[in-house]
């Protein structure tokens, strides 16, 4: 039985959402903010965790990565589960798991317990993202209201990722490392109190059998592939890692073949016949690849090349975060003024210009160069990611929006992993090739550490390593510009028509 919003709550839907729905949206941004913040909050906390728990190098990698692995592997599955058992129900269940796991992580006595807690946080996080986005489709069927709401949702996600290191730095300055996890608890308490009052329940009326085989194949395909991509980014390509990646690709191929035959598939391949849906997923993939590579490389540049401390480097990233947040919320106005295709293409080109500006960064360039061009890129990313979510959610019937949002968010996660792997690997390759006769370590940080042990004799090594890293960053930035430029050309030809209501093709007023 479908548990749709009662008619009394629909009284303003034809002319726009009422105040209660906007308060409900504010509640839905809370878990999204936490999920994205917990991706980046450990960037500052990991040294303190290393001192307290003494993890091995492998354990440290898993502390950082297991959270993202499980989110990427479970997004599609949890989107479908929410469609079937109830989106608000799965949202609150996921929040419960996320909160409990956060407390366990905060007081973990050893690395193994912390890894397990981070894994549970990943499972919980995978339920929070698609359920919150798909509930927006149910709460805001009016195209204009929905676009604004998704802009707010996107801004919360981008903002959480940006402020994670800043919040982490402030907490670590005053408290122990576990405080970066405990901050989740009061925020989730607000969700538990306000969620049942302000967020309507919805589940799809479709009672078709759940695709258990599809769940297994998708996880066995996505998890090894994401692991291989991330490992290549940090350790380079090896036979074992390549084998894991190939295994993931094969399982994903089997998953797609199974989806073609399944009566109630997890992944509706027919969605990709819609050129706007396919274009949106491509933008999510390529856009996050460029953003992930930019964030990683410029973070190293600010700290290891220019000498900023970690908190100062995080603060330097705030202008871009503000740009992303502001233009995520304003993306609907940009689309209304320019049209969907022009907004998409223009936002991708802005991101390309921002990445192109990184070529102006040198060993001594003023900080404003970094701030200006990353902010330009932030404007582009804010528009495109908001429009991606709107197009994806609006391209499907409301009862399938959870599954569709799982596809887009999986593309975001895979895009980030690809950015770290492909662009990070390219930067590392150039870094090593431009060694000027010196023998570099695997990373700039390790090379600088070895130079420090050499005393005054390591000054030339420091200078050569920093120049080589900037060369690698330039090469990666140029590659991102080329990828974004190609994407802009493809979008120009693919997205020739805009649906009458902005995005959704069918009547979304459901009672």
XYZ file of N, CA, C and O in Angstrom, residues 286 345 348-349 351-353 478-492:
88
model
N 32.094 13.149 -15.042
C 33.242 13.950 -15.484
C 33.447 15.151 -14.562
O 34.581 15.514 -14.230
N 25.760 23.450 -20.487
C 26.990 23.681 -21.247
C 27.798 24.814 -20.621
O 29.021 24.713 -20.448
N 29.581 23.721 -17.398
C 30.736 22.864 -17.676
C 31.910 23.707 -18.178
O 33.072 23.482 -17.796
N 31.612 24.707 -19.011
C 32.679 25.578 -19.515
C 33.281 26.426 -18.400
O 34.492 26.673 -18.379
N 33.549 25.495 -15.278
C 34.438 24.570 -14.561
C 35.747 24.391 -15.332
O 36.829 24.326 -14.728
N 35.654 24.337 -16.662
C 36.864 24.193 -17.484
C 37.755 25.422 -17.350
O 38.981 25.306 -17.227
N 37.158 26.625 -17.354
C 37.939 27.854 -17.189
C 38.636 27.864 -15.826
O 39.813 28.247 -15.711
N 45.206 20.454 -17.106
C 44.977 20.524 -18.548
C 44.148 19.329 -19.026
O 43.256 19.475 -19.879
N 44.426 18.158 -18.481
C 43.630 16.976 -18.839
C 42.172 17.162 -18.431
O 41.254 16.791 -19.172
N 41.939 17.740 -17.253
C 40.570 18.009 -16.814
C 39.883 19.004 -17.733
O 38.696 18.857 -18.058
N 40.613 20.023 -18.171
C 40.058 21.005 -19.101
C 39.634 20.337 -20.401
O 38.547 20.612 -20.936
N 40.467 19.457 -20.917
C 40.148 18.753 -22.165
C 38.902 17.891 -21.993
O 38.002 17.885 -22.844
N 38.822 17.152 -20.870
C 37.657 16.296 -20.622
C 36.382 17.126 -20.508
O 35.331 16.777 -21.069
N 36.448 18.246 -19.786
C 35.277 19.112 -19.644
C 34.910 19.756 -20.972
O 33.718 19.931 -21.282
N 35.902 20.121 -21.774
C 35.620 20.706 -23.084
C 34.912 19.728 -24.007
O 33.949 20.091 -24.696
N 35.381 18.490 -24.011
C 34.719 17.457 -24.829
C 33.293 17.243 -24.354
O 32.357 17.117 -25.156
N 33.104 17.213 -23.039
C 31.763 17.038 -22.481
C 30.846 18.183 -22.909
O 29.677 17.957 -23.254
N 31.351 19.420 -22.905
C 30.535 20.566 -23.313
C 30.086 20.439 -24.761
O 28.931 20.744 -25.106
N 30.977 19.970 -25.622
C 30.618 19.784 -27.039
C 29.541 18.714 -27.182
O 28.555 18.887 -27.916
N 29.714 17.599 -26.463
C 28.720 16.520 -26.528
C 27.364 17.006 -26.033
O 26.321 16.735 -26.638
N 27.354 17.745 -24.924
C 26.097 18.251 -24.382
C 25.395 19.178 -25.366
O 24.159 19.176 -25.460
N 26.156 19.966 -26.096
C 25.572 20.897 -27.058
C 24.732 20.168 -28.091
O 23.655 20.645 -28.496
